[in-house]
mmCIF file with all atom_site columns, C-alpha atoms in Angstrom:
data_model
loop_
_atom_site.group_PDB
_atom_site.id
_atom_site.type_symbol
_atom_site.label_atom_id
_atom_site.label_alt_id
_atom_site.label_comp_id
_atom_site.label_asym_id
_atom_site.label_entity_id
_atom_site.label_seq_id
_atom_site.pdbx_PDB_ins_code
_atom_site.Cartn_x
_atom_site.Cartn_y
_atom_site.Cartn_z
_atom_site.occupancy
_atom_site.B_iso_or_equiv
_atom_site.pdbx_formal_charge
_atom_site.auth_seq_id
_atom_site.auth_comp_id
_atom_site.auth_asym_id
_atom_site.auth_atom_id
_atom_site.pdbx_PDB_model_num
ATOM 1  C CA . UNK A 1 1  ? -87.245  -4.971  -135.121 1.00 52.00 ? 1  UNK A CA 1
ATOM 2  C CA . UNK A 1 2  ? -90.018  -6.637  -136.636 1.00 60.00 ? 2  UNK A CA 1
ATOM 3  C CA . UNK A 1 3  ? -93.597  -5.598  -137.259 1.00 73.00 ? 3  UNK A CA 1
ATOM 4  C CA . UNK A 1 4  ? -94.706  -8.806  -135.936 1.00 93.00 ? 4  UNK A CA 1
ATOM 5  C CA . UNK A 1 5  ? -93.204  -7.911  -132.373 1.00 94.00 ? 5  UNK A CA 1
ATOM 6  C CA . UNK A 1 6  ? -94.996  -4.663  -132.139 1.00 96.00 ? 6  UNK A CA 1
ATOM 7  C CA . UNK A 1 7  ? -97.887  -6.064  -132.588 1.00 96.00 ? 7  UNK A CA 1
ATOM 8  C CA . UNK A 1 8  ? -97.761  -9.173  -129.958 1.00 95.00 ? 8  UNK A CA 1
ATOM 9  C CA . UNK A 1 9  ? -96.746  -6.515  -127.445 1.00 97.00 ? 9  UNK A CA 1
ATOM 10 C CA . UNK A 1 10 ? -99.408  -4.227  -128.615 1.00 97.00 ? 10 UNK A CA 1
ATOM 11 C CA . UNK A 1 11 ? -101.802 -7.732  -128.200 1.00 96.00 ? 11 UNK A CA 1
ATOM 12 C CA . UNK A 1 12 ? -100.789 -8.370  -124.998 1.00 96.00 ? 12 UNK A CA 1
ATOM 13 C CA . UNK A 1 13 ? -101.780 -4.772  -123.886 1.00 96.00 ? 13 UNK A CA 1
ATOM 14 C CA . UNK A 1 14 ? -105.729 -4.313  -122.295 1.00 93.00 ? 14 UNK A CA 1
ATOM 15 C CA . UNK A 1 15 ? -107.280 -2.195  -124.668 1.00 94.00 ? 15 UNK A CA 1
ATOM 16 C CA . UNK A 1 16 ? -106.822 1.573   -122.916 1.00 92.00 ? 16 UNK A CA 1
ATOM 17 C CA . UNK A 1 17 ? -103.154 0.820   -122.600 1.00 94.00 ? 17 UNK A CA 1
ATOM 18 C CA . UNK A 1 18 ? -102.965 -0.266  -126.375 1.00 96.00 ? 18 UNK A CA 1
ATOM 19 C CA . UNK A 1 19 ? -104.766 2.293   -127.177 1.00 96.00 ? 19 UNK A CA 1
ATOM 20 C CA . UNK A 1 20 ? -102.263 4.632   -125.681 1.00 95.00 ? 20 UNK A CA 1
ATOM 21 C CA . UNK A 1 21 ? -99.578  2.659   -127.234 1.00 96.00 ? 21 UNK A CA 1
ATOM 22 C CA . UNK A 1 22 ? -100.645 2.859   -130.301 1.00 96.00 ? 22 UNK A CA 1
ATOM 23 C CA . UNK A 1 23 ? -100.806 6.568   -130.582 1.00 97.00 ? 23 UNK A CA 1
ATOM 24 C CA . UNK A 1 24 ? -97.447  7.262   -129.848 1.00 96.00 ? 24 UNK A CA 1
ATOM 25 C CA . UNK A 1 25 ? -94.679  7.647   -131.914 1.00 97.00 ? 25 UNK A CA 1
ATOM 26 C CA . UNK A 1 26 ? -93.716  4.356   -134.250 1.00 96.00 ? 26 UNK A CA 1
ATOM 27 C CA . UNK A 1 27 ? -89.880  4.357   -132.570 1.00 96.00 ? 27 UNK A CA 1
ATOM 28 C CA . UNK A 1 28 ? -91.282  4.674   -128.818 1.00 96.00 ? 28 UNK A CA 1
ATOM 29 C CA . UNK A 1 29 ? -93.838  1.951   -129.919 1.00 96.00 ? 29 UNK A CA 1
ATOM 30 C CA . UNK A 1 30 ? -90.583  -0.294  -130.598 1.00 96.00 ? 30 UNK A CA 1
ATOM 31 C CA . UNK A 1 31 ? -88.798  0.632   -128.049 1.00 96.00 ? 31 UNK A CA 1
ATOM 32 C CA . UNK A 1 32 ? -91.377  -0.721  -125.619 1.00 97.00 ? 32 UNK A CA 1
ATOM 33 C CA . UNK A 1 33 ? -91.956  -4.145  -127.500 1.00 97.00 ? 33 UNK A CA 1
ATOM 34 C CA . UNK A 1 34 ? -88.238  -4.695  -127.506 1.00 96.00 ? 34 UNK A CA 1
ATOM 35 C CA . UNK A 1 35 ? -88.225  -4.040  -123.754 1.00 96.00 ? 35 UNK A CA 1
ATOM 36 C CA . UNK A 1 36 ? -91.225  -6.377  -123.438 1.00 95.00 ? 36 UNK A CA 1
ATOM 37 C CA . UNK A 1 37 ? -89.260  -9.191  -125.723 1.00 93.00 ? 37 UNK A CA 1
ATOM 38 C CA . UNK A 1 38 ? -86.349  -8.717  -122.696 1.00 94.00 ? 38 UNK A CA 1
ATOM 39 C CA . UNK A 1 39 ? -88.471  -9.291  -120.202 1.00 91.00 ? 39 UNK A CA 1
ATOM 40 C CA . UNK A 1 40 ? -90.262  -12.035 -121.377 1.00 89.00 ? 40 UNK A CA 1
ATOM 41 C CA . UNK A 1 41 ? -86.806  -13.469 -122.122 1.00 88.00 ? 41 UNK A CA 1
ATOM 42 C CA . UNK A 1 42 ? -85.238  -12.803 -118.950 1.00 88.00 ? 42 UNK A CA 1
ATOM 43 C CA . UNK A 1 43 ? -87.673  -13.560 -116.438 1.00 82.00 ? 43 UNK A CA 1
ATOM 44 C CA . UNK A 1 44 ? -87.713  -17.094 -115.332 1.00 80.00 ? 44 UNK A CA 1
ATOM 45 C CA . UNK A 1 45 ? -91.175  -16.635 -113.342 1.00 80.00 ? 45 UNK A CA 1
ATOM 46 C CA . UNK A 1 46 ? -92.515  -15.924 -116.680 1.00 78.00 ? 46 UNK A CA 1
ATOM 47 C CA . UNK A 1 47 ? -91.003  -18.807 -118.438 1.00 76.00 ? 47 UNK A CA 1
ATOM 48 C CA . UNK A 1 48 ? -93.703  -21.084 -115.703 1.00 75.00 ? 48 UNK A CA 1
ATOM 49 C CA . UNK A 1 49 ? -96.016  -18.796 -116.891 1.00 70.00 ? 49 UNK A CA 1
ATOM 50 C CA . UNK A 1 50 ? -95.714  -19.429 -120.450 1.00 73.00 ? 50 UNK A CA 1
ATOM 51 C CA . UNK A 1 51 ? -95.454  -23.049 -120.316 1.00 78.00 ? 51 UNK A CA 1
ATOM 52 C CA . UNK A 1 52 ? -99.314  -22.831 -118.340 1.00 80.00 ? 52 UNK A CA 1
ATOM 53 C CA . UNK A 1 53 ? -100.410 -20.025 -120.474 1.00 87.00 ? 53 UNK A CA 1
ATOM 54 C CA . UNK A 1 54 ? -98.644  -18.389 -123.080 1.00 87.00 ? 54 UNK A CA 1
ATOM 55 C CA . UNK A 1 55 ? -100.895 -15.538 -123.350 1.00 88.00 ? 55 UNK A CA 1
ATOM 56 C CA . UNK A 1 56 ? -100.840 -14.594 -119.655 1.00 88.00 ? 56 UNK A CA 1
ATOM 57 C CA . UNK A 1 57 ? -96.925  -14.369 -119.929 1.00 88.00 ? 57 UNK A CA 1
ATOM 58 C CA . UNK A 1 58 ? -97.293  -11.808 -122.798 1.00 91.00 ? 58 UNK A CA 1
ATOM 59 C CA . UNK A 1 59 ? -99.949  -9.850  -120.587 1.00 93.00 ? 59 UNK A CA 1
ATOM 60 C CA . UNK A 1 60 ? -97.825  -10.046 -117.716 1.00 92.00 ? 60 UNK A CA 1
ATOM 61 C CA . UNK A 1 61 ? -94.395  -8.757  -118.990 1.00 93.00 ? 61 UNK A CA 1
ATOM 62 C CA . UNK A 1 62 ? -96.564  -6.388  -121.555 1.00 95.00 ? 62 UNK A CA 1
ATOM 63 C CA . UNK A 1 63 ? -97.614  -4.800  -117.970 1.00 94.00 ? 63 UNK A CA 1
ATOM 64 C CA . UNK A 1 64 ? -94.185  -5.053  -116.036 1.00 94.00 ? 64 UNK A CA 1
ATOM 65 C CA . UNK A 1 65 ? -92.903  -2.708  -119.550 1.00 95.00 ? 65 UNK A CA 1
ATOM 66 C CA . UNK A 1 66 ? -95.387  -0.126  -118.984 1.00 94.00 ? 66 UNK A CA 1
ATOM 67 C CA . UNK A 1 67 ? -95.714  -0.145  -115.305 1.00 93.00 ? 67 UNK A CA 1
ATOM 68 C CA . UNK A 1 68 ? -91.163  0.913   -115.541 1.00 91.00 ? 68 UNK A CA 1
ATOM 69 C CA . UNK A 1 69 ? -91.955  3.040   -118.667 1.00 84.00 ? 69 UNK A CA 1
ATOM 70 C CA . UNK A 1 70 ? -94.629  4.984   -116.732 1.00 76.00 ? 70 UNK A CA 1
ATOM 71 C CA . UNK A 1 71 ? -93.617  4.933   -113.011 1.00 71.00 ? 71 UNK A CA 1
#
């Protein structure tokens, strides 16, 4: 995985959460932005989304990620 797709999904993040992102380890931190890259992918609710606002999408599926990944 990219870099570049860390750091949209770390972008997409409010700032506490991507600061809490960003501290842990580099292989959790991709882990999460692939997840993130699935769901922005396989959600069709965010595809609307994206088409109105692309950065909304991002911030929306950025938040679905951690909101599984924490419980």
């Amino acid at each position: 995985m990219s870099t570049d797709q860390v750091e949209r999904f770390l972008a997409a993040l409010d700032p506490d959460h991507r600061e809490a992102v960003g501290a842990k380890p580099w292989d959790e931190q991709r882990q999460l932005a692939a997840a993130w890259g699935r769901e922005l992918e396989a959600d069709t609710e965010l595809d609307t989304l994206d088409e109105l606002s692309p950065a909304a999408a991002e911030e929306e599926a950025a938040r679905r990620v951690l909101d599984r990944e924490t419980g």
